[in-house]
Short mmCIF file of C-alpha atoms and ligand atoms in Angstrom, two decimals:
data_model
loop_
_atom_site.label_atom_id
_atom_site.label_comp_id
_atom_site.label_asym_id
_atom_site.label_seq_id
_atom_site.Cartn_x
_atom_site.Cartn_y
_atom_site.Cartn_z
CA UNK A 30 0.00 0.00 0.00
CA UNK A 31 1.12 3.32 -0.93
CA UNK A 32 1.11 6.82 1.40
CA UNK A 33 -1.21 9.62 0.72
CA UNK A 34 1.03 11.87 -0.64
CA UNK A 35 0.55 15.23 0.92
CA UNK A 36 1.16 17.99 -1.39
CA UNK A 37 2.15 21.36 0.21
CA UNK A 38 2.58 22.92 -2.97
CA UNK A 39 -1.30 23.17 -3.52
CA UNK A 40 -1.68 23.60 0.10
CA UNK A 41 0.60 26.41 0.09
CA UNK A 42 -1.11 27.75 -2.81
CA UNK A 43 -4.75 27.35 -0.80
CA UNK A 44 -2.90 29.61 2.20
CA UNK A 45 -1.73 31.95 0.14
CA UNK A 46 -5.53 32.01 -1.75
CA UNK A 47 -7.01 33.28 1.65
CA UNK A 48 -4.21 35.38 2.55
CA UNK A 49 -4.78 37.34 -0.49
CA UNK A 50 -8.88 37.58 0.50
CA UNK A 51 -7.69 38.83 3.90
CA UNK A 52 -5.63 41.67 2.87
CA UNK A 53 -8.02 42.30 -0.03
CA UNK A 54 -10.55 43.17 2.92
CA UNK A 55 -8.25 45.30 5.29
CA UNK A 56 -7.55 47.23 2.49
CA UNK A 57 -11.21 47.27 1.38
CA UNK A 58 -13.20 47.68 4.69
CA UNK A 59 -10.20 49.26 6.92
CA UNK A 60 -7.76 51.39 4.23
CA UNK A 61 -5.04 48.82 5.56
CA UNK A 62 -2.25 47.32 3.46
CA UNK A 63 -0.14 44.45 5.74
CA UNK A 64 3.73 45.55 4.96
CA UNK A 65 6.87 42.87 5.61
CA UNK A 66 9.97 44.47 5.67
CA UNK A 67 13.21 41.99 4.43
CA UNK A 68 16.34 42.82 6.09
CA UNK A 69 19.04 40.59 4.05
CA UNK A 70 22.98 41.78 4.80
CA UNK A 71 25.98 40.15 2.80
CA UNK A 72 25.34 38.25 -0.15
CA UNK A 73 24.77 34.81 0.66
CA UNK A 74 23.23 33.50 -2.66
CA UNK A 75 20.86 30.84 -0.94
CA UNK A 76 19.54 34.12 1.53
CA UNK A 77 19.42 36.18 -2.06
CA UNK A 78 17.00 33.72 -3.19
CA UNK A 79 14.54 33.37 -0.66
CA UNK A 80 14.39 37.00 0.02
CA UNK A 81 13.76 37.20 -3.73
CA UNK A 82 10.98 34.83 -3.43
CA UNK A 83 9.67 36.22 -0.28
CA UNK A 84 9.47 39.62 -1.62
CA UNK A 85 7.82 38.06 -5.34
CA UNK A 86 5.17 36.22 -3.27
CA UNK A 87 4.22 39.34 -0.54
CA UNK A 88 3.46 41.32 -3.26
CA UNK A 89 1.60 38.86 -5.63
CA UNK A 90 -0.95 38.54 -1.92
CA UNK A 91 -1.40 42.32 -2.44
CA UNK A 92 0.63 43.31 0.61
CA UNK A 93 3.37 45.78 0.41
CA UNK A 94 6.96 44.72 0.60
CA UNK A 95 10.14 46.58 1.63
CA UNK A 96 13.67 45.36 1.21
CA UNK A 97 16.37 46.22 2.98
CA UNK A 98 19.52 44.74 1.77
CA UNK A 99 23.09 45.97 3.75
CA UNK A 100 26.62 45.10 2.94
CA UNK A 101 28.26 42.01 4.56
CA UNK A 102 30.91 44.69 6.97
CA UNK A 103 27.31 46.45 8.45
CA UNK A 104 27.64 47.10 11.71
CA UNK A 105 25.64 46.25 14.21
CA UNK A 106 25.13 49.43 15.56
CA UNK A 107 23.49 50.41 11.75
CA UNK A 108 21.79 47.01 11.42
CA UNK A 109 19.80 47.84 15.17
CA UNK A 110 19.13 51.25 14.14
CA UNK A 111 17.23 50.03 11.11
CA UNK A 112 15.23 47.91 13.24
CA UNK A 113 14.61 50.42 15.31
CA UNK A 114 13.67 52.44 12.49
CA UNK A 115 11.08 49.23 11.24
CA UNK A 116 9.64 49.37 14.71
CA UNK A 117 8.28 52.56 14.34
CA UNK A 118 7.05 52.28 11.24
CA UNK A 119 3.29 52.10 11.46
CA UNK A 120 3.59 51.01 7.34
CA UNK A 121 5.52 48.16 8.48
CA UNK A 122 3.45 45.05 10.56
CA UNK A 123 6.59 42.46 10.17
CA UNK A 124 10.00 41.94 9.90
CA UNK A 125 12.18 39.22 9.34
CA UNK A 126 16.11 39.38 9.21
CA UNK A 127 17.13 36.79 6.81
CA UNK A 128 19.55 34.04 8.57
CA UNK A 129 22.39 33.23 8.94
CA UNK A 130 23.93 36.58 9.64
CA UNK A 131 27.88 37.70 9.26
CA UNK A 132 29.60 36.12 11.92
CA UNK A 133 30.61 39.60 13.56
CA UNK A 134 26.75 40.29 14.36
CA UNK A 135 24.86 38.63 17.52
CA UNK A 136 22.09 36.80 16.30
CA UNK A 137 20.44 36.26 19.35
CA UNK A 138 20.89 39.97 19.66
CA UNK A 139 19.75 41.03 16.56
CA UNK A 140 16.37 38.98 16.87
CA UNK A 141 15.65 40.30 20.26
CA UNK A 142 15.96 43.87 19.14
CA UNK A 143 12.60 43.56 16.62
CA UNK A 144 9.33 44.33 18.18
CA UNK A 145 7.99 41.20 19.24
CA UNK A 146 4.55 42.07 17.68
CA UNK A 147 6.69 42.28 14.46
CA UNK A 148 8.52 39.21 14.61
CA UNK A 149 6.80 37.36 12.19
CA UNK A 150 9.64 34.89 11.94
CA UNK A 151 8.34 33.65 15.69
CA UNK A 152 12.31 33.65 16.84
CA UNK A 153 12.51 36.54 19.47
CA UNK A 154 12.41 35.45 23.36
CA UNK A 155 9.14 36.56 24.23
CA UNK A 156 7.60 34.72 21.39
CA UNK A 157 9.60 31.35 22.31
CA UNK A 158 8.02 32.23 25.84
CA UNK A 159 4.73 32.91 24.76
CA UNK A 160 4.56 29.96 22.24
CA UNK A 161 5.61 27.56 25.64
CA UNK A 162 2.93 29.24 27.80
CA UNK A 163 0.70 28.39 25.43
CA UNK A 164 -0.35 32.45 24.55
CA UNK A 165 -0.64 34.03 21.96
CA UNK A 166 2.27 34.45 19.64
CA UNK A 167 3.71 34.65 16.61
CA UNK A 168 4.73 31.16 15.34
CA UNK A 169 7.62 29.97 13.55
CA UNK A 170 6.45 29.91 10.00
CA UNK A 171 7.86 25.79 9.17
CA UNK A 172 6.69 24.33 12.22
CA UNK A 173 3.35 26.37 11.72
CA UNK A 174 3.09 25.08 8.23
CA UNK A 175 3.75 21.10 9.30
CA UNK A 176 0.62 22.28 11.77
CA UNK A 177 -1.74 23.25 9.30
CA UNK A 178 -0.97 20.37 6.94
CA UNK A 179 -1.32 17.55 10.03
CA UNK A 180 -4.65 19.22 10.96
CA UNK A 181 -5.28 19.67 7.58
CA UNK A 182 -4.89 15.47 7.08
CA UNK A 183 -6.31 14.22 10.71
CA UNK A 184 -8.63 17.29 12.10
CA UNK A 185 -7.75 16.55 15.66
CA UNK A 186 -4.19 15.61 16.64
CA UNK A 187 -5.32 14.80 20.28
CA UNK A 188 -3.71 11.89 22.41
CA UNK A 189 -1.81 11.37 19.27
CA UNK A 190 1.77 10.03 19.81
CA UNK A 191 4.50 12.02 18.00
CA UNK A 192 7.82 11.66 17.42
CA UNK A 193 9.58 15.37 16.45
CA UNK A 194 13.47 14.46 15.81
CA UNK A 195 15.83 17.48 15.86
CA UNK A 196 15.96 20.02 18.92
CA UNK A 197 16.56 23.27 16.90
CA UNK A 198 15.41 26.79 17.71
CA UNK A 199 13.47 27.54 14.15
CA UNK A 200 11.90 23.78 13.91
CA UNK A 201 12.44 20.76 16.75
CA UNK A 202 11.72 22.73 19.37
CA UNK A 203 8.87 24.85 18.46
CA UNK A 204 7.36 21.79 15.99
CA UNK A 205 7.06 19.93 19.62
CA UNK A 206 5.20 22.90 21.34
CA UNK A 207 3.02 23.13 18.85
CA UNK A 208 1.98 19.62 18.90
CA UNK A 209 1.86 19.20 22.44
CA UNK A 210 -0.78 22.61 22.05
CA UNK A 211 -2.60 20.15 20.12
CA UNK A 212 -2.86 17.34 22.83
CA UNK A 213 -0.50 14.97 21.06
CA UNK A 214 2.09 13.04 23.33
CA UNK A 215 5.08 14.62 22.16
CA UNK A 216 8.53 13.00 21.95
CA UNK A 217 11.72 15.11 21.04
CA UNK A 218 14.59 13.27 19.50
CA UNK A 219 17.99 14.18 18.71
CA UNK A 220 21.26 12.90 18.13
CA UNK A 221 22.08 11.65 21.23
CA UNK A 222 18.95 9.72 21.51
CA UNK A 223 18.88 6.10 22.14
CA UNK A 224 17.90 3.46 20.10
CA UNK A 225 16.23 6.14 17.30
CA UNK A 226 14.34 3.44 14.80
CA UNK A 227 12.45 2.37 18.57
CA UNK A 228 11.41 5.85 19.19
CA UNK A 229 10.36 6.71 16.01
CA UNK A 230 8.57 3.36 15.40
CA UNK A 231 6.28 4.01 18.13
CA UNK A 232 5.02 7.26 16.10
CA UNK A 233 1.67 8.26 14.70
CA UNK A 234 3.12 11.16 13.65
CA UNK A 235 6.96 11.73 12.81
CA UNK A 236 8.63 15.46 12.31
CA UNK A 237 12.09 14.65 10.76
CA UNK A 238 14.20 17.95 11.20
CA UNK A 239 17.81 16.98 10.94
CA UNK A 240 19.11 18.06 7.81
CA UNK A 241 21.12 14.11 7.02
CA UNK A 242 20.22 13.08 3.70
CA UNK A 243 17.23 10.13 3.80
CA UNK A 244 18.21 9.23 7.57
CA UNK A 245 15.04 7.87 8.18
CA UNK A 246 14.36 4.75 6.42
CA UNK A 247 10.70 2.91 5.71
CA UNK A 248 11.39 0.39 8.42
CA UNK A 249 11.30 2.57 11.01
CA UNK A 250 7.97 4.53 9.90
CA UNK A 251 4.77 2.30 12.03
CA UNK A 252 2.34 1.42 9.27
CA UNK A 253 0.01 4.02 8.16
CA UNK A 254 1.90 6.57 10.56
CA UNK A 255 2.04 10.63 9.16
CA UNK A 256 5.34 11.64 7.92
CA UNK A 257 5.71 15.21 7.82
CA UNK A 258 9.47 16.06 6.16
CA UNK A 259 11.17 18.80 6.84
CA UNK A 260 14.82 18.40 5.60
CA UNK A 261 16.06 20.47 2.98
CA UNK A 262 19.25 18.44 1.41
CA UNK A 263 21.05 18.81 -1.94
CA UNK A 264 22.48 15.16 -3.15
CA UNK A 265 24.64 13.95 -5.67
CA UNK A 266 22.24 12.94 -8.90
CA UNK A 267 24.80 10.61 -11.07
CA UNK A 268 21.75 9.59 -12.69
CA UNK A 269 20.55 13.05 -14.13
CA UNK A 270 23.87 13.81 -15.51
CA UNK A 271 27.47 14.28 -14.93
CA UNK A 272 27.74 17.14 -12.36
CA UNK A 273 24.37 17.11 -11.51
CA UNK A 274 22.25 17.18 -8.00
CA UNK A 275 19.53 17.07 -6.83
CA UNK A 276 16.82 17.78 -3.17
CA UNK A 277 16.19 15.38 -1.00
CA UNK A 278 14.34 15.30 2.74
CA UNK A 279 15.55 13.59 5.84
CA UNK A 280 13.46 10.32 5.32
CA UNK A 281 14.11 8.07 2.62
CA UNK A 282 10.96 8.43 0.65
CA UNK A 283 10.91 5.55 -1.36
CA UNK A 284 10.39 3.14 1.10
CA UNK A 285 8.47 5.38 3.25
CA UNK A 286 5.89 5.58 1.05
CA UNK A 287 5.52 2.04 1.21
CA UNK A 288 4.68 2.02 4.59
CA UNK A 289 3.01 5.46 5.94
CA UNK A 290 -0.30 6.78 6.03
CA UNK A 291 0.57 10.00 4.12
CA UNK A 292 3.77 11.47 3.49
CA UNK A 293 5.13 14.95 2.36
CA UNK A 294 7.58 15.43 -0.40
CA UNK A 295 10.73 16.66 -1.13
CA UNK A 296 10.58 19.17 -2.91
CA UNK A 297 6.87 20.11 -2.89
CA UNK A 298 6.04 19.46 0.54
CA UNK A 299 7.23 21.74 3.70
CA UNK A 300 9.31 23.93 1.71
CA UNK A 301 6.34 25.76 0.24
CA UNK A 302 4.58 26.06 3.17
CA UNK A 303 7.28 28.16 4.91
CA UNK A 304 6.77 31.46 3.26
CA UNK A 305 3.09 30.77 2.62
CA UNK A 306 3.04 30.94 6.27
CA UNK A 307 5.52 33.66 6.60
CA UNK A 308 2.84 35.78 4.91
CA UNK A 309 0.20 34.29 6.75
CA UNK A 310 1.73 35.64 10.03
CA UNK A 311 2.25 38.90 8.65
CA UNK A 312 -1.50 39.58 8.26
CA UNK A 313 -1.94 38.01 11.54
CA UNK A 314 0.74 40.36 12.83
CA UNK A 315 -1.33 43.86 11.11
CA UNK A 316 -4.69 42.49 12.27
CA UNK A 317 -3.86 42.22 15.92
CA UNK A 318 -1.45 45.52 15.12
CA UNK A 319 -4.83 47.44 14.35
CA UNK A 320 -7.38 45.64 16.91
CA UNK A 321 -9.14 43.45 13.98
CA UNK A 322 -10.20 39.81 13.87
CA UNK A 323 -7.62 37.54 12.36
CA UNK A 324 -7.75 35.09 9.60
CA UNK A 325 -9.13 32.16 10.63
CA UNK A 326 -7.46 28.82 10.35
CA UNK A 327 -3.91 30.76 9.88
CA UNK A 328 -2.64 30.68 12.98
CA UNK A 329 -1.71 28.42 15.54
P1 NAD B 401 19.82 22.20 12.89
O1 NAD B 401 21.12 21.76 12.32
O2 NAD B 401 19.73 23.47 13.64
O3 NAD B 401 19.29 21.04 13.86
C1 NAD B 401 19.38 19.70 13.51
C2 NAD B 401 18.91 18.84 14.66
O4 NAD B 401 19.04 17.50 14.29
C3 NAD B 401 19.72 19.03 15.94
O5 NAD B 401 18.83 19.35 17.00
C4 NAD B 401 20.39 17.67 16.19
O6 NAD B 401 20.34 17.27 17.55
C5 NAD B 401 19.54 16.74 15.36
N1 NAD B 401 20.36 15.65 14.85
C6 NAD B 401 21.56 15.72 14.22
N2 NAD B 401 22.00 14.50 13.90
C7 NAD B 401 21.07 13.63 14.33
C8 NAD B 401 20.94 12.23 14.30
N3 NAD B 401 21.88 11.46 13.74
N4 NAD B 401 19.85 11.68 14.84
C9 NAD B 401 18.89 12.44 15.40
N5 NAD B 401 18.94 13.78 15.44
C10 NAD B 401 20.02 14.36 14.92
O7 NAD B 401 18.80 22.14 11.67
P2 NAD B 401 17.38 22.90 11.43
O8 NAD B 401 17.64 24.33 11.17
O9 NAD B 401 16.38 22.49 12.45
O10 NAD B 401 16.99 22.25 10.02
C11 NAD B 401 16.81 20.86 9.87
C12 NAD B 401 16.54 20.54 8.42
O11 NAD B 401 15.36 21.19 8.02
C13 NAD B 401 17.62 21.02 7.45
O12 NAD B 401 17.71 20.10 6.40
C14 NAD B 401 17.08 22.32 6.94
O13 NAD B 401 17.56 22.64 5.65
C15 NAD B 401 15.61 22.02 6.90
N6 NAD B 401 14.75 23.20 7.02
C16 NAD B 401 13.75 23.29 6.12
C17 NAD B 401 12.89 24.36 6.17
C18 NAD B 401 11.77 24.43 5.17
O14 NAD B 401 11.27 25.48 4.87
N7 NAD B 401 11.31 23.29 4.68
C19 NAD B 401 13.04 25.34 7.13
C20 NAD B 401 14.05 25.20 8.08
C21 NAD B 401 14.90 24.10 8.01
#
């Protein structure tokens, strides 16, 4: 038997659909257009991309978006002053500062100094605390978007058991909250976990956030479990062509599929979902900015 496949391109496209209606109506019934403000410094060609495609897709949802892009010697002194600047700039409901940053500027830093009602990347402090106290925040925008697909696929998550391996800032750890908001029994593996293809076999849902190449194999997915991808990995493609690569997640798909309930891609799956969520947040951000009801179903 054969996974559902689930297919975050479409879904992605579907998010981005009712983003668009949303800011259609602020700017219809309130005069409101939602604005994300980019903050890229160096020239990292992977960051140069996705701001590009962040910046293609907040404008093709109608919303307004400003790019800031700094040389890779800014200081940090000029990088917090255009934060600043972002803060108090009523035009302006998020901003994101593309990672990973030079190595002479403090992340953590950096992150902290954006208005936490702005932070529609979900990273700064209070957010992490708010997420964990179960409040109101802004969420991560790739563990929000494995949320929406998993409710999306089951409805309710409750008393499920799920497996979430990787303990990072931007995915494990948040992915886990999230679930554990949604009354699953939540289980965070990493790499010094013991006896991995045990934990994860006991999953009805498994989160595979490593960023290894096809670490998790079919035989240690339990049969008609939900297998939600998040790696991002670029492998050698022999078979394409001399030179040539090509993306691949952190389970082996192949024989995954042979085994789950439903499965997400690589590419097509998570990936897309990030920014469609990224703008999703952003509305959320300008709707609670301006006291209005949010979009429903795009948040957490
Ligand atoms: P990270 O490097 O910050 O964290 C990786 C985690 O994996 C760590 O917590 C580590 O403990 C765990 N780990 C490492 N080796 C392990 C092992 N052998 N067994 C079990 N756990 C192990 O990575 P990240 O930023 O969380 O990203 C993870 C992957 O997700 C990467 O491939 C990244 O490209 C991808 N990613 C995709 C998106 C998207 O939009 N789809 C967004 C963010 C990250």
């Amino acid at each position: 038997m054969s996974a559902t496949i689930i297919d975050g391109k479409a879904f992605a496209a579907k998010v981005r659909g009712q983003v668009a209606e949303h800011v259609a109506r602020l700017k219809g019934d309130h005069g409101i257009t939602p604005g994300l403000a980019v903050v890229l410094v160096g020239e990292d060609p992977a960051s140069q991309v996705y701001v590009r495609s962040k910046g293609k897709m907040t404008v093709e949802v109608g919303m307004n978006s400003y790019e800031h892009k700094l040389s890779a010697d800014t200081s940090e002194d000029d990088l917090l002053s255009l934060i600043n600047q972002l803060n108090n700039d009523p035009g302006v409901h998020g901003i994101l500062v593309q990672l990973p940053l030079p190595k002479h500027l403090n992340e953590d830093l950096v992150i902290n100094s954006i208005d936490p009602a702005k932070d529609v990347d979900g990273f700064h402090i209070s957010n992490v605390g708010l997420l964990g106290t179960g409040q109101k925040a802004m969420v991560p925008c790739t563990p929000l978007g494995c949320l929406m697909m998993l409710r999306d696929h089951h409805g309710s998550l409750s008393g499920m058991n799920a497996v979430v391996i990787g303990r990072s800032n931007i995915v494990g750890k948040p992915m886990a909250q999230l679930l554990l908001g949604d009354s699953c029994t939540v289980t965070i593996a990493h790499s010094r976990t013991k006896d991995l293809p045990a934990v994860v076999r006991g999953a009805d849902i498994v989160v595979a956030a490593v960023g290894r190449p096809q670490m998790v194999p079919g035989d240690w997915i339990k049969p008609g479990a939900t297998v939600i991808d998040v790696g991002i990995n670029r492998i050698d493609a022999p078979e394409k062509g001399e030179g040539k690569t090509r993306l691949v997640g952190d389970v082996d798909f192949d024989s995954a599929v042979q085994v789950a309930g439903a499965i997400t891609p690589v590419p097509g799956g998570v990936g897309p979902m990030t920014i469609a969520c990224l703008l999703a947040n952003t509305v959320t951000a300008c709707c609670r900015a301006n006291g209005l009801a949010e979009p429903e179903g795009l948040t957490a």
